[in-house]
CSV table of C-alpha atoms (C1' of nucleotides) in Angstrom, one decimal:
chain,number,residue,atom,x,y,z
A,1,MET,CA,10.6,-19.0,-48.0
A,2,SER,CA,9.8,-15.6,-46.0
A,3,LEU,CA,11.1,-16.8,-42.7
A,4,ASN,CA,10.7,-20.1,-40.5
A,5,LEU,CA,7.1,-21.6,-40.5
A,6,GLN,CA,7.4,-22.0,-36.8
A,7,GLU,CA,7.6,-18.5,-36.3
A,8,LYS,CA,5.0,-17.6,-39.0
A,9,ILE,CA,2.8,-20.0,-37.1
A,10,LEU,CA,3.9,-18.9,-33.6
A,11,ARG,CA,3.2,-15.3,-34.8
A,12,ALA,CA,-0.1,-15.5,-36.1
A,13,ALA,CA,-1.0,-17.2,-33.0
A,14,SER,CA,0.2,-14.9,-30.9
A,15,GLU,CA,-1.6,-12.4,-32.3
A,16,LEU,CA,-4.5,-14.0,-32.2
A,17,PHE,CA,-4.4,-15.0,-28.5
A,18,TYR,CA,-3.9,-11.7,-28.1
A,19,SER,CA,-6.5,-9.6,-29.6
A,20,GLN,CA,-9.0,-12.1,-29.5
A,21,GLY,CA,-8.0,-14.6,-26.4
A,22,ILE,CA,-6.6,-18.0,-26.4
A,23,ARG,CA,-10.1,-20.3,-25.8
A,24,ALA,CA,-11.7,-17.7,-28.3
A,25,THR,CA,-8.8,-19.1,-31.1
A,26,GLY,CA,-9.1,-22.5,-32.4
A,27,VAL,CA,-6.0,-24.0,-34.0
A,28,ASP,CA,-8.0,-23.8,-38.0
A,29,ALA,CA,-8.2,-20.0,-37.4
A,30,ILE,CA,-4.3,-19.9,-36.0
A,31,ALA,CA,-3.0,-22.3,-39.4
A,32,LYS,CA,-5.4,-20.2,-42.0
A,33,ALA,CA,-3.9,-16.8,-40.8
A,34,ALA,CA,-0.2,-18.2,-40.8
A,35,ASN,CA,-1.1,-19.2,-44.3
A,36,THR,CA,-0.7,-23.0,-43.7
A,37,THR,CA,-2.1,-26.1,-42.7
A,38,LYS,CA,-3.1,-27.9,-39.4
A,39,MET,CA,-1.1,-30.6,-40.2
A,40,SER,CA,2.2,-28.2,-40.2
A,41,LEU,CA,0.9,-26.5,-37.4
A,42,TYR,CA,1.1,-30.3,-35.4
A,43,LYS,CA,4.3,-30.8,-36.9
A,44,TYR,CA,6.1,-27.6,-34.9
A,45,PHE,CA,3.8,-27.5,-31.6
A,46,MET,CA,2.7,-31.1,-30.3
A,47,SER,CA,-0.5,-29.6,-28.9
A,48,LYS,CA,-2.6,-26.6,-28.9
A,49,ASP,CA,-1.1,-26.2,-25.3
A,50,ASP,CA,2.0,-26.5,-26.3
A,51,LEU,CA,1.6,-23.2,-28.8
A,52,VAL,CA,0.1,-21.4,-25.5
A,53,LEU,CA,2.7,-22.0,-23.5
A,54,ALA,CA,5.0,-21.2,-26.7
A,55,PHE,CA,3.4,-17.9,-27.4
A,56,LEU,CA,3.6,-16.7,-23.6
A,57,ARG,CA,7.0,-17.7,-23.1
A,58,LYS,CA,7.8,-15.6,-26.3
A,59,ARG,CA,5.8,-12.6,-25.1
A,60,ASP,CA,8.1,-12.7,-21.6
A,61,GLU,CA,11.0,-12.2,-23.3
A,62,ASP,CA,9.9,-9.7,-26.0
A,63,PHE,CA,7.6,-7.6,-23.8
A,64,ARG,CA,10.0,-7.2,-21.0
A,65,VAL,CA,13.2,-6.7,-23.5
A,66,TRP,CA,10.8,-4.3,-25.7
A,67,PHE,CA,9.7,-2.7,-22.1
A,68,VAL,CA,13.1,-2.3,-20.8
A,69,ASP,CA,14.3,-0.7,-24.4
A,70,GLN,CA,11.7,2.4,-24.0
A,71,VAL,CA,12.3,3.0,-20.3
A,72,ASP,CA,16.1,3.4,-21.2
A,73,GLY,CA,15.1,5.1,-24.2
A,74,LYS,CA,13.4,7.7,-22.2
A,75,ALA,CA,15.7,8.5,-19.1
A,76,ASP,CA,19.0,7.6,-18.0
A,77,THR,CA,19.1,7.9,-14.2
A,78,PRO,CA,16.8,5.1,-11.5
A,79,LYS,CA,14.8,7.7,-10.1
A,80,ALA,CA,13.5,8.9,-13.4
A,81,ARG,CA,13.2,5.7,-15.2
A,82,LEU,CA,11.5,4.5,-12.4
A,83,LEU,CA,8.9,7.1,-13.6
A,84,ALA,CA,9.6,6.8,-17.2
A,85,VAL,CA,7.8,3.3,-16.6
A,86,PHE,CA,4.2,4.9,-16.0
A,87,ASP,CA,5.2,6.8,-19.3
A,88,VAL,CA,5.5,3.8,-21.1
A,89,LEU,CA,3.0,2.0,-19.8
A,90,ASP,CA,0.7,5.1,-20.8
A,91,GLU,CA,1.8,4.9,-24.3
A,92,TRP,CA,1.2,1.4,-24.7
A,93,MET,CA,-2.1,1.9,-23.1
A,94,ALA,CA,-3.1,4.2,-25.5
A,95,THR,CA,-1.8,1.6,-28.7
A,96,PRO,CA,-5.7,0.9,-30.2
A,97,GLU,CA,-3.9,-2.9,-30.7
A,98,PHE,CA,-3.9,-2.9,-26.4
A,99,ARG,CA,-5.9,-5.4,-24.6
A,100,GLY,CA,-4.6,-5.6,-21.2
A,101,CYS,CA,-2.0,-7.9,-19.7
A,102,ALA,CA,-1.5,-11.2,-22.1
A,103,PHE,CA,-0.4,-12.5,-18.7
A,104,ILE,CA,-3.4,-11.5,-16.6
A,105,ASN,CA,-5.6,-12.4,-19.7
A,106,ALA,CA,-4.0,-16.2,-19.6
A,107,ALA,CA,-4.6,-16.1,-15.9
A,108,ALA,CA,-8.3,-15.4,-16.2
A,109,GLU,CA,-8.7,-18.5,-19.0
A,110,PHE,CA,-6.9,-21.0,-16.9
A,111,PRO,CA,-7.7,-20.6,-13.7
A,112,LEU,CA,-6.4,-24.3,-12.2
A,113,ALA,CA,-4.1,-24.2,-9.8
A,114,GLY,CA,-0.9,-25.5,-10.9
A,115,ASN,CA,-1.6,-25.0,-14.5
A,116,SER,CA,2.0,-24.2,-17.0
A,117,VAL,CA,-0.2,-20.9,-17.9
A,118,LEU,CA,-0.5,-19.7,-14.5
A,119,GLN,CA,3.5,-20.5,-13.9
A,120,VAL,CA,4.4,-18.5,-16.7
A,121,SER,CA,2.5,-15.3,-16.0
A,122,ALA,CA,3.5,-15.9,-12.3
A,123,GLY,CA,7.0,-16.3,-13.8
A,124,PHE,CA,6.7,-12.4,-16.0
A,125,TYR,CA,5.6,-10.7,-13.3
A,126,ASP,CA,8.7,-11.9,-10.9
A,127,HIS,CA,11.0,-10.5,-13.5
A,128,PHE,CA,10.0,-7.8,-13.7
A,129,ARG,CA,9.6,-6.8,-10.4
A,130,ARG,CA,12.9,-7.7,-10.1
A,131,TYR,CA,13.3,-5.2,-12.8
A,132,ILE,CA,11.7,-2.3,-10.5
A,133,ALA,CA,13.4,-3.3,-7.7
A,134,ASP,CA,17.0,-3.0,-9.0
A,135,LEU,CA,15.9,0.5,-9.9
A,136,ALA,CA,14.7,1.0,-6.8
A,137,GLU,CA,17.6,-0.3,-4.7
A,138,GLN,CA,19.4,2.1,-7.3
A,139,CYS,CA,17.8,5.2,-6.4
A,140,GLY,CA,18.3,4.5,-2.5
A,141,SER,CA,15.3,3.0,-2.0
A,142,LYS,CA,14.5,1.6,1.9
A,143,SER,CA,12.7,-0.9,0.8
A,144,PRO,CA,13.2,-1.7,-2.8
A,145,GLU,CA,11.1,-5.2,-2.5
A,146,SER,CA,8.7,-2.9,-1.2
A,147,LEU,CA,8.4,-0.2,-3.2
A,148,ALA,CA,9.0,-2.4,-6.4
A,149,LEU,CA,5.9,-4.3,-5.0
A,150,GLN,CA,3.6,-1.5,-4.7
A,151,LEU,CA,4.7,0.0,-8.3
A,152,SER,CA,3.6,-2.6,-9.9
A,153,LEU,CA,0.5,-3.3,-8.3
A,154,LEU,CA,-0.4,0.3,-9.7
A,155,LEU,CA,1.3,-1.0,-12.9
A,156,GLU,CA,-1.1,-4.1,-13.3
A,157,GLY,CA,-4.0,-2.2,-11.5
A,158,ALA,CA,-3.7,0.6,-14.4
A,159,ILE,CA,-3.4,-1.7,-17.2
A,160,VAL,CA,-6.8,-3.8,-15.9
A,161,SER,CA,-8.5,-0.6,-15.3
A,162,GLU,CA,-7.7,0.5,-18.5
A,163,GLN,CA,-8.4,-2.9,-20.6
A,164,MET,CA,-12.3,-2.1,-19.1
A,165,LYS,CA,-12.6,1.4,-19.8
A,166,ARG,CA,-10.6,3.1,-22.2
A,167,HIS,CA,-8.9,6.6,-21.3
A,168,SER,CA,-10.1,6.9,-18.0
A,169,GLY,CA,-6.7,8.1,-16.8
A,170,SER,CA,-5.1,5.0,-15.1
A,171,ALA,CA,-1.7,6.1,-15.8
A,172,GLU,CA,-1.3,9.0,-14.9
A,173,GLN,CA,-3.0,8.6,-11.7
A,174,ALA,CA,-0.6,5.5,-11.5
A,175,LYS,CA,2.5,7.9,-12.0
A,176,GLN,CA,0.4,10.3,-9.2
A,177,ALA,CA,0.6,7.8,-6.9
A,178,ALA,CA,4.0,6.2,-7.9
A,179,ILE,CA,5.5,9.6,-7.2
A,180,ILE,CA,4.5,10.1,-4.0
A,181,LEU,CA,5.3,6.4,-3.2
A,182,ILE,CA,8.6,7.0,-4.4
A,183,GLU,CA,9.3,9.9,-2.7
A,184,HIS,CA,8.6,7.9,0.4
A,185,SER,CA,10.8,5.3,0.1
A,186,ILE,CA,13.7,7.5,-0.6
A,187,ILE,CA,13.2,10.1,1.9
A,188,ASP,CA,13.6,9.6,5.6
A,189,ILE,CA,10.3,10.1,6.9
A,190,PRO,CA,9.8,8.8,10.3
A,191,ASP,CA,6.1,8.2,11.1
A,192,THR,CA,3.0,7.6,8.7
A,193,SER,CA,2.7,4.2,10.9
A,194,LEU,CA,5.2,2.7,8.2
A,195,PRO,CA,7.7,0.5,10.4
A,196,THR,CA,7.9,-1.7,7.3
A,197,SER,CA,10.4,-4.1,9.6
A,198,ASN,CA,13.3,-1.9,9.0
A,199,PRO,CA,15.4,-3.1,12.4
A,200,GLY,CA,18.1,-0.7,13.9
A,201,GLU,CA,18.8,2.7,11.5
A,202,GLN,CA,15.9,4.9,12.9
A,203,GLN,CA,18.0,7.2,13.9
B,1,MET,CA,-38.8,-27.1,-5.4
B,2,SER,CA,-36.4,-25.8,-2.6
B,3,LEU,CA,-35.9,-22.5,-4.3
B,4,ASN,CA,-36.6,-20.8,-7.4
B,5,LEU,CA,-35.2,-22.7,-10.5
B,6,GLN,CA,-33.9,-20.2,-12.3
B,7,GLU,CA,-32.3,-18.8,-9.3
B,8,LYS,CA,-31.0,-22.1,-8.3
B,9,ILE,CA,-29.8,-22.2,-12.3
B,10,LEU,CA,-28.1,-18.7,-11.8
B,11,ARG,CA,-26.5,-19.6,-8.7
B,12,ALA,CA,-24.4,-22.9,-10.5
B,13,ALA,CA,-23.7,-21.0,-13.7
B,14,SER,CA,-22.4,-18.5,-10.9
B,15,GLU,CA,-20.0,-20.6,-9.4
B,16,LEU,CA,-18.5,-22.7,-12.6
B,17,PHE,CA,-18.6,-19.3,-14.5
B,18,TYR,CA,-16.2,-18.1,-11.8
B,19,SER,CA,-14.0,-20.9,-10.4
B,20,GLN,CA,-13.5,-22.0,-14.0
B,21,GLY,CA,-14.3,-19.3,-16.1
B,22,ILE,CA,-16.8,-18.4,-18.8
B,23,ARG,CA,-15.7,-19.9,-21.9
B,24,ALA,CA,-14.7,-23.3,-19.8
B,25,THR,CA,-17.8,-23.9,-18.7
B,26,GLY,CA,-20.6,-25.0,-21.3
B,27,VAL,CA,-24.1,-25.1,-20.7
B,28,ASP,CA,-24.7,-29.2,-20.1
B,29,ALA,CA,-22.6,-28.4,-16.8
B,30,ILE,CA,-24.5,-26.0,-15.7
B,31,ALA,CA,-27.3,-28.0,-16.6
B,32,LYS,CA,-26.1,-30.5,-14.8
B,33,ALA,CA,-24.8,-28.4,-11.8
B,34,ALA,CA,-28.0,-27.3,-11.3
B,35,ASN,CA,-29.5,-30.6,-11.2
B,36,THR,CA,-32.2,-29.8,-14.1
B,37,THR,CA,-31.8,-29.8,-17.6
B,38,LYS,CA,-31.0,-27.8,-20.9
B,39,MET,CA,-34.5,-27.3,-21.5
B,40,SER,CA,-35.0,-25.6,-18.1
B,41,LEU,CA,-32.1,-23.7,-18.4
B,42,TYR,CA,-33.5,-21.9,-21.8
B,43,LYS,CA,-37.1,-21.6,-20.3
B,44,TYR,CA,-35.4,-19.0,-18.3
B,45,PHE,CA,-32.1,-17.7,-20.2
B,46,MET,CA,-32.9,-17.2,-23.6
B,47,SER,CA,-28.6,-18.2,-24.2
B,48,LYS,CA,-25.5,-18.5,-22.7
B,49,ASP,CA,-24.9,-15.0,-23.0
B,50,ASP,CA,-27.8,-14.0,-21.2
B,51,LEU,CA,-26.7,-16.1,-18.4
B,52,VAL,CA,-23.7,-14.7,-18.5
B,53,LEU,CA,-24.6,-11.0,-18.1
B,54,ALA,CA,-26.9,-12.4,-15.3
B,55,PHE,CA,-24.2,-13.5,-13.5
B,56,LEU,CA,-22.0,-10.7,-13.7
B,57,ARG,CA,-24.5,-8.1,-13.4
B,58,LYS,CA,-26.0,-10.1,-9.7
B,59,ARG,CA,-22.3,-10.0,-8.4
B,60,ASP,CA,-21.9,-6.4,-9.4
B,61,GLU,CA,-25.0,-5.9,-6.9
B,62,ASP,CA,-24.2,-9.1,-4.2
B,63,PHE,CA,-20.4,-8.5,-4.1
B,64,ARG,CA,-20.4,-4.7,-3.6
B,65,VAL,CA,-22.6,-5.0,-0.7
B,66,TRP,CA,-21.0,-7.9,0.8
B,67,PHE,CA,-17.7,-5.5,0.2
B,68,VAL,CA,-19.3,-2.5,2.2
B,69,ASP,CA,-20.6,-4.7,5.1
B,70,GLN,CA,-17.3,-6.2,5.7
B,71,VAL,CA,-15.7,-3.0,5.9
B,72,ASP,CA,-19.0,-1.2,7.9
B,73,GLY,CA,-18.4,-4.1,10.0
B,74,LYS,CA,-14.9,-3.4,10.8
B,75,ALA,CA,-14.5,0.3,11.6
B,76,ASP,CA,-16.7,3.2,11.8
B,77,THR,CA,-14.8,6.2,10.2
B,78,PRO,CA,-14.6,7.3,7.1
B,79,LYS,CA,-10.8,6.9,7.4
B,80,ALA,CA,-10.6,4.0,9.5
B,81,ARG,CA,-12.9,2.5,6.5
B,82,LEU,CA,-10.3,3.2,3.6
B,83,LEU,CA,-7.6,1.4,5.2
B,84,ALA,CA,-10.4,-1.5,6.5
B,85,VAL,CA,-10.9,-2.1,2.4
B,86,PHE,CA,-7.6,-3.6,2.3
B,87,ASP,CA,-7.9,-5.6,5.5
B,88,VAL,CA,-11.3,-7.5,3.8
B,89,LEU,CA,-9.3,-7.8,0.7
B,90,ASP,CA,-6.4,-9.5,2.6
B,91,GLU,CA,-9.5,-12.2,3.9
B,92,TRP,CA,-10.7,-12.4,0.2
B,93,MET,CA,-7.9,-13.1,-1.2
B,94,ALA,CA,-7.4,-15.7,1.6
B,95,THR,CA,-10.0,-17.4,0.5
B,96,PRO,CA,-9.8,-20.6,-0.7
B,97,GLU,CA,-12.3,-20.6,-3.5
B,98,PHE,CA,-10.5,-17.4,-4.6
B,99,ARG,CA,-9.9,-16.8,-8.2
B,100,GLY,CA,-9.6,-13.3,-9.0
B,101,CYS,CA,-12.4,-10.8,-9.8
B,102,ALA,CA,-14.9,-11.8,-12.2
B,103,PHE,CA,-14.9,-8.9,-13.8
B,104,ILE,CA,-11.3,-8.9,-14.6
B,105,ASN,CA,-11.5,-12.6,-16.2
B,106,ALA,CA,-14.8,-11.9,-17.6
B,107,ALA,CA,-13.1,-8.9,-19.5
B,108,ALA,CA,-9.8,-10.8,-20.4
B,109,GLU,CA,-12.2,-13.6,-21.8
B,110,PHE,CA,-14.5,-11.2,-24.0
B,111,PRO,CA,-12.3,-8.4,-25.1
B,112,LEU,CA,-14.3,-7.2,-27.9
B,113,ALA,CA,-14.7,-3.4,-27.6
B,114,GLY,CA,-18.3,-2.5,-27.5
B,115,ASN,CA,-19.3,-5.9,-25.4
B,116,SER,CA,-22.0,-6.1,-23.0
B,117,VAL,CA,-19.6,-8.1,-20.8
B,118,LEU,CA,-17.3,-5.0,-20.8
B,119,GLN,CA,-19.6,-2.7,-20.1
B,120,VAL,CA,-20.8,-4.5,-17.0
B,121,SER,CA,-17.5,-5.2,-15.5
B,122,ALA,CA,-16.6,-1.3,-16.1
B,123,GLY,CA,-20.1,-0.5,-14.1
B,124,PHE,CA,-18.6,-2.1,-11.2
B,125,TYR,CA,-15.3,-0.5,-11.2
B,126,ASP,CA,-17.3,2.8,-11.5
B,127,HIS,CA,-19.5,2.0,-8.6
B,128,PHE,CA,-16.7,0.6,-6.5
B,129,ARG,CA,-15.0,3.9,-7.1
B,130,ARG,CA,-17.5,5.8,-6.1
B,131,TYR,CA,-17.5,3.8,-3.2
B,132,ILE,CA,-13.8,5.0,-2.6
B,133,ALA,CA,-14.2,8.2,-3.6
B,134,ASP,CA,-17.0,9.4,-1.0
B,135,LEU,CA,-14.9,7.4,2.0
B,136,ALA,CA,-11.9,9.5,1.0
B,137,GLU,CA,-14.3,13.1,0.7
B,138,GLN,CA,-15.8,12.2,4.2
B,139,CYS,CA,-12.2,11.8,5.3
B,140,GLY,CA,-11.2,15.7,4.1
B,141,SER,CA,-9.0,14.2,0.9
B,142,LYS,CA,-8.2,17.5,-1.2
B,143,SER,CA,-8.8,14.9,-4.1
B,144,PRO,CA,-11.2,12.3,-3.5
B,145,GLU,CA,-11.4,11.4,-6.9
B,146,SER,CA,-8.0,11.0,-7.1
B,147,LEU,CA,-7.3,9.6,-4.2
B,148,ALA,CA,-9.8,7.0,-5.2
B,149,LEU,CA,-8.8,6.3,-8.6
B,150,GLN,CA,-5.5,5.6,-7.2
B,151,LEU,CA,-6.7,3.5,-4.3
B,152,SER,CA,-8.8,0.8,-6.8
B,153,LEU,CA,-6.0,0.7,-9.0
B,154,LEU,CA,-3.8,-0.9,-5.9
B,155,LEU,CA,-6.6,-2.8,-5.0
B,156,GLU,CA,-7.1,-4.1,-8.3
B,157,GLY,CA,-3.4,-4.9,-8.6
B,158,ALA,CA,-3.4,-6.8,-5.3
B,159,ILE,CA,-6.4,-9.1,-7.3
B,160,VAL,CA,-4.5,-10.0,-10.6
B,161,SER,CA,-0.9,-10.5,-8.6
B,162,GLU,CA,-2.8,-12.4,-5.8
B,163,GLN,CA,-4.3,-14.4,-8.7
B,164,MET,CA,-1.4,-15.6,-10.8
B,165,LYS,CA,0.8,-16.4,-7.6
B,166,ARG,CA,-1.3,-17.1,-4.2
B,167,HIS,CA,0.6,-15.6,-0.8
B,168,SER,CA,2.8,-13.1,-2.1
B,169,GLY,CA,1.9,-10.1,0.2
B,170,SER,CA,0.2,-8.1,-2.2
B,171,ALA,CA,-2.8,-6.9,-0.1
B,172,GLU,CA,-0.4,-6.0,2.9
B,173,GLN,CA,1.8,-4.1,0.5
B,174,ALA,CA,-1.4,-2.5,-1.0
B,175,LYS,CA,-2.5,-1.5,2.3
B,176,GLN,CA,1.0,-0.5,2.9
B,177,ALA,CA,1.0,2.2,0.0
B,178,ALA,CA,-2.6,2.7,0.5
B,179,ILE,CA,-1.6,4.4,4.3
B,180,ILE,CA,1.1,6.7,2.2
B,181,LEU,CA,-1.2,8.2,-0.6
B,182,ILE,CA,-3.9,8.4,2.3
B,183,GLU,CA,-2.3,10.7,4.2
B,184,HIS,CA,-0.4,12.4,1.4
B,185,SER,CA,-4.1,13.6,0.2
B,186,ILE,CA,-5.1,14.5,3.7
B,187,ILE,CA,-2.5,16.2,4.7
B,188,ASP,CA,-1.9,19.6,3.7
B,189,ILE,CA,0.7,19.5,1.4
B,190,PRO,CA,1.0,22.2,-2.2
B,191,ASP,CA,1.0,19.4,-4.9
B,192,THR,CA,2.0,16.4,-6.1
B,193,SER,CA,4.2,17.9,-8.7
B,194,LEU,CA,7.4,16.1,-10.4
B,195,PRO,CA,9.9,16.0,-7.9
B,196,THR,CA,12.3,15.3,-11.1
B,197,SER,CA,11.2,16.3,-14.0
B,198,ASN,CA,9.6,19.9,-13.0
B,199,PRO,CA,10.1,22.4,-15.7
B,200,GLY,CA,10.2,25.2,-13.5
B,201,GLU,CA,8.7,27.0,-10.5
B,202,GLN,CA,5.8,26.2,-9.0
B,203,GLN,CA,3.8,28.8,-6.9
C,1,DA,C1',17.4,-39.5,-61.8
C,2,DT,C1',15.8,-40.4,-57.2
C,3,DA,C1',15.4,-40.1,-52.6
C,4,DG,C1',13.6,-37.8,-48.7
C,5,DG,C1',12.3,-34.1,-46.4
C,6,DA,C1',9.2,-29.8,-46.6
C,7,DG,C1',5.1,-28.4,-46.7
C,8,DT,C1',0.1,-29.1,-48.8
C,9,DA,C1',-4.5,-30.5,-49.5
C,10,DT,C1',-8.2,-32.7,-47.4
C,11,DA,C1',-11.0,-35.8,-45.5
C,12,DC,C1',-11.8,-37.3,-41.3
C,13,DC,C1',-12.2,-38.9,-36.3
C,14,DG,C1',-14.3,-39.0,-31.6
C,15,DA,C1',-15.9,-34.9,-28.5
C,16,DT,C1',-18.5,-31.4,-27.5
C,17,DC,C1',-20.1,-26.3,-27.9
C,18,DG,C1',-24.8,-23.8,-28.0
C,19,DG,C1',-29.0,-24.9,-28.9
C,20,DT,C1',-33.7,-27.2,-30.0
C,21,DA,C1',-37.4,-31.0,-31.1
C,22,DT,C1',-40.6,-34.1,-29.0
C,23,DA,C1',-42.8,-36.5,-25.6
C,24,DG,C1',-43.7,-37.6,-21.1
C,25,DT,C1',-43.9,-36.8,-15.7
C,26,DC,C1',-45.1,-34.5,-12.3
C,27,DT,C1',-48.5,-31.9,-9.4
C,28,DA,C1',-51.8,-27.9,-8.6
C,29,DT,C1',-56.3,-25.8,-9.7
C,30,DT,C1',-60.6,-26.2,-11.7
D,1,DA,C1',-61.9,-36.6,-13.0
D,2,DA,C1',-59.9,-32.9,-16.0
D,3,DT,C1',-56.9,-29.7,-17.8
D,4,DA,C1',-52.8,-26.7,-17.4
D,5,DG,C1',-48.4,-25.8,-16.7
D,6,DA,C1',-43.7,-26.2,-14.7
D,7,DC,C1',-40.6,-29.5,-15.5
D,8,DT,C1',-38.2,-33.7,-17.4
D,9,DA,C1',-36.0,-37.0,-20.3
D,10,DT,C1',-33.8,-37.9,-24.6
D,11,DA,C1',-32.4,-37.4,-28.6
D,12,DC,C1',-31.5,-34.4,-32.1
D,13,DC,C1',-29.5,-30.2,-34.8
D,14,DG,C1',-25.6,-28.1,-37.3
D,15,DA,C1',-20.8,-26.6,-36.4
D,16,DT,C1',-16.7,-26.3,-34.5
D,17,DC,C1',-13.3,-28.1,-31.3
D,18,DG,C1',-8.6,-30.1,-30.8
D,19,DG,C1',-5.8,-33.6,-33.7
D,20,DT,C1',-4.9,-37.3,-37.0
D,21,DA,C1',-4.6,-40.5,-41.9
D,22,DT,C1',-3.4,-40.6,-45.9
D,23,DA,C1',-1.5,-38.8,-50.4
D,24,DC,C1',0.1,-35.1,-52.6
D,25,DT,C1',3.6,-31.5,-54.6
D,26,DC,C1',7.4,-29.5,-54.6
D,27,DC,C1',12.2,-28.6,-54.2
D,28,DT,C1',16.8,-30.0,-52.7
D,29,DA,C1',21.0,-32.9,-51.7
D,30,DT,C1',23.2,-36.8,-53.4
DNA sequence: ATAGGAGTATACCGATCGGTATAGTCTATT
DNA sequence: AATAGACTATACCGATCGGTATACTCCTAT
């Protein structure tokens, strides 16, 4: 009934993992939250680790789709979208459920080097940076990859900053910084000691 | 013998908390790592939570002192120090023990709103930003607070980025961005008005 | 009608969790 | 020599952890 039991379990787990932390969430609590039993849970997921990875992989997909949709709905030129990213960020962080970035949090909870959790988390930000880099390229950035990395640093920084202390204006400052960096990356500015290994084309 | 037993326990706990995560570290493991017993541990610390807070508070003090020392040793003008911050960051991140920021990680593990862990973590970055803001003011920034927040966003972003994926050049890009932001904040430029969503005139 | 699969209910497993009780060892001071 | 306090050793507590075994109730497809 209602919906796929597997999906119900995954949803319940996702909500608990994100709101309370992964290690702090037991499988009993997940089963109860999904209105089912551990037996069914283990029918669809080999182990808790398996469930954790399913959570992260789904979130990887869902969150990026949601985010891009939000950005696209706010602006329609590449440059405006690059800035709209920070407006979406701001709105997301104002949400009462906001509890930081699920991937950053997961990485903090599973620090072992080769961990799958770490890999999925890194993958998320790879994808995200690619999205930013594409936008950067479309608005004529001289170094889209660099700009994308810089902007994503601001974004990640704002997230963790807001996580530790709410409503401290992280998103606004991140946007202000982004404006400067974007302009600087687009406009032809010679100096400011930023060679960025740009061969030729200088003049 | 050797040194204060209390301090030995705290040291062992700190190392385990940072390298493996707080929730992943049991008190038995701490006692064993400190070459003592749980009984002694509970003589000096009321509870594990107490030990966690002691860890964070000590790290708050120690890390900032260490960081400022490192920066001071690298440069002696405010502006140069503002940039040296990112060199110290880079060296720290290259360390094999690097596992991200203890406070960001702790905040990820203890997400409940009023949690003491969250408060100590927020306090750390308040102090840190004050340090940056002082440097910013000394080099004639027009808005030291804004610049300090922006730079600290870059810094925190670089930390979590490096945590998820090592050696991806986060610190270098953070520094490049910092150079631009610092110059922009010092040089006499009207204001950081939005070039794109500019509603109209700007006196 | 009946067999099989989906899902439930519940009890259990060994291990570990944070934390405590009790008894004993050691050393320094008196 | 006696005492006291710091520290150890060890066993224990109830609770919870991730995970499993068994038996049950359904519903559906043949």
